[in-house]
Coordinates of N, CA, C and O in Angstrom, one line a residue:
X1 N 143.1 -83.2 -88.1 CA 142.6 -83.0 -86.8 C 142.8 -81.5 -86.5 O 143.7 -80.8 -86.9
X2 N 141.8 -81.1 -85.7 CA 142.0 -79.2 -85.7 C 142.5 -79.2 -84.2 O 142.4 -79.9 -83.2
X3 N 143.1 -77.7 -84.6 CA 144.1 -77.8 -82.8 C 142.8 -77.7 -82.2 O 141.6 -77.5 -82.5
X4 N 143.7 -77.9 -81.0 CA 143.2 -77.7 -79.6 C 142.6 -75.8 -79.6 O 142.9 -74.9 -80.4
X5 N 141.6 -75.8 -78.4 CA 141.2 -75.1 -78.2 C 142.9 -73.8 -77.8 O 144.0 -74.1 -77.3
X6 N 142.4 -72.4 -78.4 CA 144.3 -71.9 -78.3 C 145.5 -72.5 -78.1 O 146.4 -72.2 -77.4
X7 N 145.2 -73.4 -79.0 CA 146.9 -73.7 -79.3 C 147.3 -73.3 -80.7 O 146.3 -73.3 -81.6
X8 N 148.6 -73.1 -81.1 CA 148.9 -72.5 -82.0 C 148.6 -73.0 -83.2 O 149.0 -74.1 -83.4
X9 N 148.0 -72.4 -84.2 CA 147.3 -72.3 -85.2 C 145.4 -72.6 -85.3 O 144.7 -72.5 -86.3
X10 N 145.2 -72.9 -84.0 CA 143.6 -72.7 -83.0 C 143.1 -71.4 -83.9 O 142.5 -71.7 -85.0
X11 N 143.3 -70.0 -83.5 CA 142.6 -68.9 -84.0 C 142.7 -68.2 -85.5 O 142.0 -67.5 -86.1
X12 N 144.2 -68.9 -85.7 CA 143.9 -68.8 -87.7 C 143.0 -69.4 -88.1 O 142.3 -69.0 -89.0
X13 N 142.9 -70.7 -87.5 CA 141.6 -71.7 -88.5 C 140.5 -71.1 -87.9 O 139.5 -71.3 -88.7
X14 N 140.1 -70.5 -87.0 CA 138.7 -69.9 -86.3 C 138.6 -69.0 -87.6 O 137.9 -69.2 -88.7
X15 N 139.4 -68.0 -87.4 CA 139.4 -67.1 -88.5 C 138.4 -67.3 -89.7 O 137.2 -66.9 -90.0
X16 N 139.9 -68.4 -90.6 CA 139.4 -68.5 -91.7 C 137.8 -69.1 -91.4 O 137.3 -68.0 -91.5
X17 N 136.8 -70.0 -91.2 CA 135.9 -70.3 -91.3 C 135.2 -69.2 -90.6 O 134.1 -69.3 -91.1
X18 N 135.1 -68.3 -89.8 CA 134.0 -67.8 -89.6 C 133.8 -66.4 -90.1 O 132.7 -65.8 -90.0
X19 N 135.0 -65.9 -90.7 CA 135.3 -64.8 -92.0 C 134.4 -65.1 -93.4 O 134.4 -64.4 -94.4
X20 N 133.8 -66.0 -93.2 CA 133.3 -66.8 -94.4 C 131.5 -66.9 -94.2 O 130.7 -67.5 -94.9
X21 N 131.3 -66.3 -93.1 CA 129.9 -66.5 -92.5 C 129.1 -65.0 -92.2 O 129.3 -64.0 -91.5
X22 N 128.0 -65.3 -93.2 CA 127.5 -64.4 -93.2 C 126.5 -63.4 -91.6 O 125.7 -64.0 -90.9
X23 N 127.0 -62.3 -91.6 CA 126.7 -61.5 -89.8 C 125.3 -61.0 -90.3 O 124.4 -61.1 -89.5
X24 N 125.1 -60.5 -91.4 CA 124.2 -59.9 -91.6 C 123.0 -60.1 -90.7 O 122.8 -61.3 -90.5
X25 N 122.2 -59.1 -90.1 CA 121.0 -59.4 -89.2 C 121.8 -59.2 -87.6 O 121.3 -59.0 -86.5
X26 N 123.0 -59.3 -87.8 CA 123.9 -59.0 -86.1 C 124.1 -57.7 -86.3 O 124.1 -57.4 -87.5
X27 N 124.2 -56.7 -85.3 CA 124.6 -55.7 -84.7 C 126.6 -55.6 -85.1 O 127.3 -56.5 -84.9
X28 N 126.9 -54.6 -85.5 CA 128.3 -53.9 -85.7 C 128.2 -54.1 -83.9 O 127.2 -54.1 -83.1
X29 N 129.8 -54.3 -83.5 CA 130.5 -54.4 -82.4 C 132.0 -55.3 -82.3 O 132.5 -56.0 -83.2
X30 N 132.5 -55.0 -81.0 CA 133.9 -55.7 -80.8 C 133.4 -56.3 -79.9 O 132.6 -55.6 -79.3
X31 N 133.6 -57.3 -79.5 CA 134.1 -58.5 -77.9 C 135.1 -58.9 -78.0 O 135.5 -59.6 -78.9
X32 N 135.9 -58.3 -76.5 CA 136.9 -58.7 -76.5 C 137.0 -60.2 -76.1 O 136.2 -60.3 -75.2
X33 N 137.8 -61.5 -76.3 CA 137.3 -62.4 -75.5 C 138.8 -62.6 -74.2 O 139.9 -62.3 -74.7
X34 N 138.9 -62.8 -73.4 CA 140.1 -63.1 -72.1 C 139.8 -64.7 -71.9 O 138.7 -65.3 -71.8
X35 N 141.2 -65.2 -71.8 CA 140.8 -66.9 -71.0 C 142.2 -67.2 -70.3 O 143.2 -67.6 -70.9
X36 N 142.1 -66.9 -68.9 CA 142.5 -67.4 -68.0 C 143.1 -68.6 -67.8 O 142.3 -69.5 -68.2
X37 N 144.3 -69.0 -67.4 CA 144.4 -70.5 -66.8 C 144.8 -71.5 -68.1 O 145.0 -72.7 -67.8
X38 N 145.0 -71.1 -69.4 CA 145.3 -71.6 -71.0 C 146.6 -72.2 -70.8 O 147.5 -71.3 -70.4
X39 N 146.9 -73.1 -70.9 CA 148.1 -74.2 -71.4 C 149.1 -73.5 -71.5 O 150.1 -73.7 -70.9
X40 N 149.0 -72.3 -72.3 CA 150.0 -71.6 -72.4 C 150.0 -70.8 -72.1 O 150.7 -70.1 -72.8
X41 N 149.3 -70.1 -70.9 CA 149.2 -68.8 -70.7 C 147.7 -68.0 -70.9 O 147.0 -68.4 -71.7
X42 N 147.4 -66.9 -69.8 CA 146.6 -66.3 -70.7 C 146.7 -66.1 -71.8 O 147.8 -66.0 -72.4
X43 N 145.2 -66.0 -72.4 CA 145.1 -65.7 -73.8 C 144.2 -64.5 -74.2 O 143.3 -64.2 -73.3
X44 N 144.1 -63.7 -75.3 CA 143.3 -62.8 -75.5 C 142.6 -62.6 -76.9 O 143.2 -61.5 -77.2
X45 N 142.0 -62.8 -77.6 CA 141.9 -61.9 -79.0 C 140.6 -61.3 -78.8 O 140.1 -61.0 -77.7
X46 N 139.9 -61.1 -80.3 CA 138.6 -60.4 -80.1 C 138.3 -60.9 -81.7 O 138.9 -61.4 -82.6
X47 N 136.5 -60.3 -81.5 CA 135.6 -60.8 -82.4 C 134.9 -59.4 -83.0 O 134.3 -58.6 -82.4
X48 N 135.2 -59.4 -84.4 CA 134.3 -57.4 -84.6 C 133.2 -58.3 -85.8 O 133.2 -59.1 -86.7
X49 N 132.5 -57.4 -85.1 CA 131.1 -57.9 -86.3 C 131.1 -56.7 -86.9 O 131.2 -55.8 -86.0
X50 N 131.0 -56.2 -88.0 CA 130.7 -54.9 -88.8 C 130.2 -55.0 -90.1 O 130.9 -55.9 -90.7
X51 N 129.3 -54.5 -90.6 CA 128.8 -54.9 -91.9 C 128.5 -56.4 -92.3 O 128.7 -56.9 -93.4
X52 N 128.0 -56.9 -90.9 CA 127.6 -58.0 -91.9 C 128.7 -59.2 -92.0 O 128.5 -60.3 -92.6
X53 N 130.0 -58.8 -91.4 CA 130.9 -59.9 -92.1 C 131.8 -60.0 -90.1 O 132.0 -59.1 -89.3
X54 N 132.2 -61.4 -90.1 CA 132.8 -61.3 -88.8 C 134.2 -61.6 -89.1 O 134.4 -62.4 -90.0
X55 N 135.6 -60.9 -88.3 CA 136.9 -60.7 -88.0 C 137.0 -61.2 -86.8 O 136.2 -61.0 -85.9
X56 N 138.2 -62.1 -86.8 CA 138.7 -62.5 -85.4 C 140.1 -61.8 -85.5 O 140.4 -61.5 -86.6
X57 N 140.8 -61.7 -84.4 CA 142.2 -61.4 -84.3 C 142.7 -61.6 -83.0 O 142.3 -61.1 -81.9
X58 N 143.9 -62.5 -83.1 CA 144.7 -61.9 -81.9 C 144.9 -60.7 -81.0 O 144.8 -59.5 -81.3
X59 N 145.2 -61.1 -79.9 CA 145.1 -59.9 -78.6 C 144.1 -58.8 -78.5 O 142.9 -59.0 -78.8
X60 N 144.7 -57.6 -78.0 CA 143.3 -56.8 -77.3 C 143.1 -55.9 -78.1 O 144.0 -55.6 -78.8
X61 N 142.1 -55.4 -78.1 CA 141.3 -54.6 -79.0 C 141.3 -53.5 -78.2 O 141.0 -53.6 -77.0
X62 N 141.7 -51.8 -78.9 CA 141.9 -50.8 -78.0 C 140.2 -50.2 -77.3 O 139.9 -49.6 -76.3
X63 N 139.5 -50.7 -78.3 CA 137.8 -50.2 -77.3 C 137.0 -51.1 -78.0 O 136.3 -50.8 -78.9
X64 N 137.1 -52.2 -77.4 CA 135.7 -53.2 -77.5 C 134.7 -52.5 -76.6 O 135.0 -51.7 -75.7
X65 N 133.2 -52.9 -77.0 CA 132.3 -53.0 -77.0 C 131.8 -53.8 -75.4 O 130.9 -53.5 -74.7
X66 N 132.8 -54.8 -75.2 CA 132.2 -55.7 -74.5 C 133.2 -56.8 -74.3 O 133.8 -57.3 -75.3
X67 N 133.5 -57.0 -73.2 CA 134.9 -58.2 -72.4 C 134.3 -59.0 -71.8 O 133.5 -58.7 -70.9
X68 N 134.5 -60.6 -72.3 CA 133.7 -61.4 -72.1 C 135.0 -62.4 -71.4 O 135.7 -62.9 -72.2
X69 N 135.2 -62.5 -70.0 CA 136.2 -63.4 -69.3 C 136.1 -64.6 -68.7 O 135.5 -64.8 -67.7
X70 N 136.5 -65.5 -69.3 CA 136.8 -67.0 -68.9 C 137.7 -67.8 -68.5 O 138.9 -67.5 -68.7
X71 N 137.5 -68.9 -67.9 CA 138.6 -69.9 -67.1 C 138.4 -70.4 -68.3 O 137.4 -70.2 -69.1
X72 N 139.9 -71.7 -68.5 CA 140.2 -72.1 -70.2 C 139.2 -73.6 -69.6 O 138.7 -74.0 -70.6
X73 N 138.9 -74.3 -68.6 CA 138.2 -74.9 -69.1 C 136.5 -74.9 -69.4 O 135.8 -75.8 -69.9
X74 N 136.1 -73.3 -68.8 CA 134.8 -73.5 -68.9 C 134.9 -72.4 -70.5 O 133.9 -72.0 -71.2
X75 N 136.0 -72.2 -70.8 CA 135.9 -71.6 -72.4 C 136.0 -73.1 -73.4 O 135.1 -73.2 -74.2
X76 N 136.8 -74.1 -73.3 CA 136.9 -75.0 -73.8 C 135.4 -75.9 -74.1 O 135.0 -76.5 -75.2
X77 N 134.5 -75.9 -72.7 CA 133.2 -76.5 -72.3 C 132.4 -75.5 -74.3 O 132.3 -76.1 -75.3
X78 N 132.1 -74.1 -74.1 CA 131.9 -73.5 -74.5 C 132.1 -73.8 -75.9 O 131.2 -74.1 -76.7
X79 N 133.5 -73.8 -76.1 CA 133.8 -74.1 -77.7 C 133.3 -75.1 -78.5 O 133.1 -75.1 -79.7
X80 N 133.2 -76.4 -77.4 CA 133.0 -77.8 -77.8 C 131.3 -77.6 -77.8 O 130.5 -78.3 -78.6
X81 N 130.8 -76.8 -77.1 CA 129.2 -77.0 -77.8 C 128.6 -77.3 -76.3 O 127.4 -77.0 -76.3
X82 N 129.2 -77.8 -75.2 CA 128.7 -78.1 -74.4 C 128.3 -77.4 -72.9 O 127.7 -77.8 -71.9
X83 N 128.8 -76.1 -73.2 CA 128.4 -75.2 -72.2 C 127.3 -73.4 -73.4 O 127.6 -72.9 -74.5
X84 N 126.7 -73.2 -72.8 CA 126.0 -72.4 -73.7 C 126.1 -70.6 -73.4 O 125.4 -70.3 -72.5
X85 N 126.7 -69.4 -73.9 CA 127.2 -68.7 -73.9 C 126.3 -68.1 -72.6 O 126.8 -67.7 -71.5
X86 N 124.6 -68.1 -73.0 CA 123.3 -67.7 -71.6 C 123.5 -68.5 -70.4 O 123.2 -68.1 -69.2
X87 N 124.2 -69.8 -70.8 CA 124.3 -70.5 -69.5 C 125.6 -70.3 -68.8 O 125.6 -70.6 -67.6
X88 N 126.6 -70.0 -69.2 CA 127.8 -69.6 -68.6 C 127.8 -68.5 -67.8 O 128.4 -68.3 -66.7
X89 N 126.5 -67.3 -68.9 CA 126.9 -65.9 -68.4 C 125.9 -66.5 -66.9 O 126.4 -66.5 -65.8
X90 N 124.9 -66.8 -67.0 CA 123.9 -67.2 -65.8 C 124.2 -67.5 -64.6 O 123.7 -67.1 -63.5
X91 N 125.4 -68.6 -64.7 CA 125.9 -69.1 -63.9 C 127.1 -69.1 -63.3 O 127.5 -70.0 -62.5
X92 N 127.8 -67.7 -63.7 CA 128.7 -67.0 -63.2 C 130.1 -67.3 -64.0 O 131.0 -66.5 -63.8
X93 N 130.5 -68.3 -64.7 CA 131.1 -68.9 -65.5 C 132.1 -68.4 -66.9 O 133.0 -69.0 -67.5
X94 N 131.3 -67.1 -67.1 CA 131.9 -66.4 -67.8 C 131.5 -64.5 -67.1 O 130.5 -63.9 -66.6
X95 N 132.3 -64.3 -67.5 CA 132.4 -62.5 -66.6 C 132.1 -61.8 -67.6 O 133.0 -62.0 -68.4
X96 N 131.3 -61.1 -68.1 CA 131.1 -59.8 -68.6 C 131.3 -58.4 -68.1 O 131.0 -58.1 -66.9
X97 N 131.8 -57.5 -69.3 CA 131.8 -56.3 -68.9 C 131.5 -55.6 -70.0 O 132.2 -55.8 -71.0
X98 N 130.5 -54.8 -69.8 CA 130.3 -53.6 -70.9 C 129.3 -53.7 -71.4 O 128.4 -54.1 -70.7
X99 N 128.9 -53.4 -73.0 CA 127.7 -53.6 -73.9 C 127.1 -55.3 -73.6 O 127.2 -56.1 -74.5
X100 N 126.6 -55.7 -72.5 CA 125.7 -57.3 -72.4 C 124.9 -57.1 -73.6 O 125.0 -58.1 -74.4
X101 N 124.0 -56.0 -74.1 CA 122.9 -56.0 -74.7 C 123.7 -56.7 -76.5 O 123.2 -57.5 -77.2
X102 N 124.8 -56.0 -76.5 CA 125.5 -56.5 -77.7 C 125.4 -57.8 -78.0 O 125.0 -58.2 -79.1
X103 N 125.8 -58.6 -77.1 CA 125.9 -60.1 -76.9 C 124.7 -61.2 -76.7 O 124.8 -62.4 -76.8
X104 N 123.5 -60.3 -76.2 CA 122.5 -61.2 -76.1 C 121.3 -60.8 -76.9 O 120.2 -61.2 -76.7
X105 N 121.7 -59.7 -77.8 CA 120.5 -59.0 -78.7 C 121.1 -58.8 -79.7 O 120.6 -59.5 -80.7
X106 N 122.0 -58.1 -80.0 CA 122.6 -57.6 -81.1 C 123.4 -58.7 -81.7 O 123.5 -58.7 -82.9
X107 N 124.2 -59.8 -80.9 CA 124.4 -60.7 -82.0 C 123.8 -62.5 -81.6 O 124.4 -63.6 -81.7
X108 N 122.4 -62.0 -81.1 CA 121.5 -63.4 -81.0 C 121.5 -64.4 -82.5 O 121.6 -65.7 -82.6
X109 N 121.5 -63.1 -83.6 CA 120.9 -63.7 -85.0 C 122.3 -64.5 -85.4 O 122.2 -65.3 -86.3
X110 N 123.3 -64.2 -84.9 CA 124.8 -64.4 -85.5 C 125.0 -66.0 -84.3 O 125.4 -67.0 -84.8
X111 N 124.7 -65.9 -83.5 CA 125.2 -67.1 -82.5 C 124.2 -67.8 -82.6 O 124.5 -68.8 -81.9
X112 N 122.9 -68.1 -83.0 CA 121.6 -68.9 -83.5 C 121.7 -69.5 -84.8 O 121.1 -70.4 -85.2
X113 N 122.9 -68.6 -85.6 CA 122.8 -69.0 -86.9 C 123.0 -70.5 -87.1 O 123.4 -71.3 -86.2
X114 N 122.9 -71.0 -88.3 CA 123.2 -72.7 -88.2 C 125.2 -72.4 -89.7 O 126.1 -73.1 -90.0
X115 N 124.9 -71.3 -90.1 CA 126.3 -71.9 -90.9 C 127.6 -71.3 -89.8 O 128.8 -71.4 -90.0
X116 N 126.8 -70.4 -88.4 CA 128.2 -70.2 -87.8 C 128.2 -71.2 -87.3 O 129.3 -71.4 -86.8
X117 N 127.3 -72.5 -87.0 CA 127.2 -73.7 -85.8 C 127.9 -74.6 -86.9 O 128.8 -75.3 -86.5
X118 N 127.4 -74.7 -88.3 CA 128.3 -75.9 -89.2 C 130.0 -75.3 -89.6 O 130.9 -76.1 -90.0
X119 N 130.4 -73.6 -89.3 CA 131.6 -73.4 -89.4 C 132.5 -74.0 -88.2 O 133.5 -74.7 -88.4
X120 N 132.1 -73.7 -87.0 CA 132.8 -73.9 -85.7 C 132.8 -75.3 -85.6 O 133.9 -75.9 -85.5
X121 N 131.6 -76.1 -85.6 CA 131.5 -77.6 -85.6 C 132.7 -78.3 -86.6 O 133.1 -79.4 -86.3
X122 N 133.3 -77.7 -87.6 CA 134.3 -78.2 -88.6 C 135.8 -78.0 -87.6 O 136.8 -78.7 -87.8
X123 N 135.7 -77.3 -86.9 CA 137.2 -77.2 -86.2 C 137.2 -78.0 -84.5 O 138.0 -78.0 -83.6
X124 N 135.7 -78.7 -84.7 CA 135.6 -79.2 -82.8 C 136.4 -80.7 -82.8 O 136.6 -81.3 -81.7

């Protein structure tokens, strides 16, 4: 069974499967991601797309691109498939700050893809 949304060992297995997925067709960039209100605390890591290949890591990134801020259960909605990254931002749900265009243009081809949808789907 895969952890829970951030709980410990949550963002190593994110990791390993989506280190494994090809970015190619996405834009180079950082998002930072923030989630408020988490079981254990805020939480923080980040996502760098560069060449084609995607990195996750724990905590904050000294100059992302783009800070994408969430309450842990409308990040949780999100993770599970059932809230949608356009619909969150739309509906005030998730906070942005910085490069938007990064996130709804530059990595459209990367968040539409179907092997990042069959990587993340393995850990829901």
């Amino acid at each position: 069974m895969a952890p829970e949304p951030l709980d410990e060992g949550w963002l190593e297995a994110v990791a390993a499967v989506v280190e494994a997925v090809d970015a190619s067709g996405a834009a180079d960039g950082v998002a930072q991601i923030t989630v408020s209100g988490a079981p254990g605390g805020a939480a923080a890591f980040c996502v760098v797309v560069e060449a084609g290949r995607v990195s996750v890591a724990a905590g904050r990134h000294p100059q992302p691109d783009l800070v994408a801020g969430w309450t842990y259960p409308e990040f949780v909605q999100a993770w599970q498939g059932e809230l949608s990254v356009d619909a969150a931002y739309m509906s005030g749900r998730m906070k942005l700050e910085g490069d938007q265009v990064l996130l709804f243009d530059g990595w459209r081809p990367l968040l539409r893809s179907t092997a990042l949808r069959e990587a993340v789907a393995s850990l829901r």
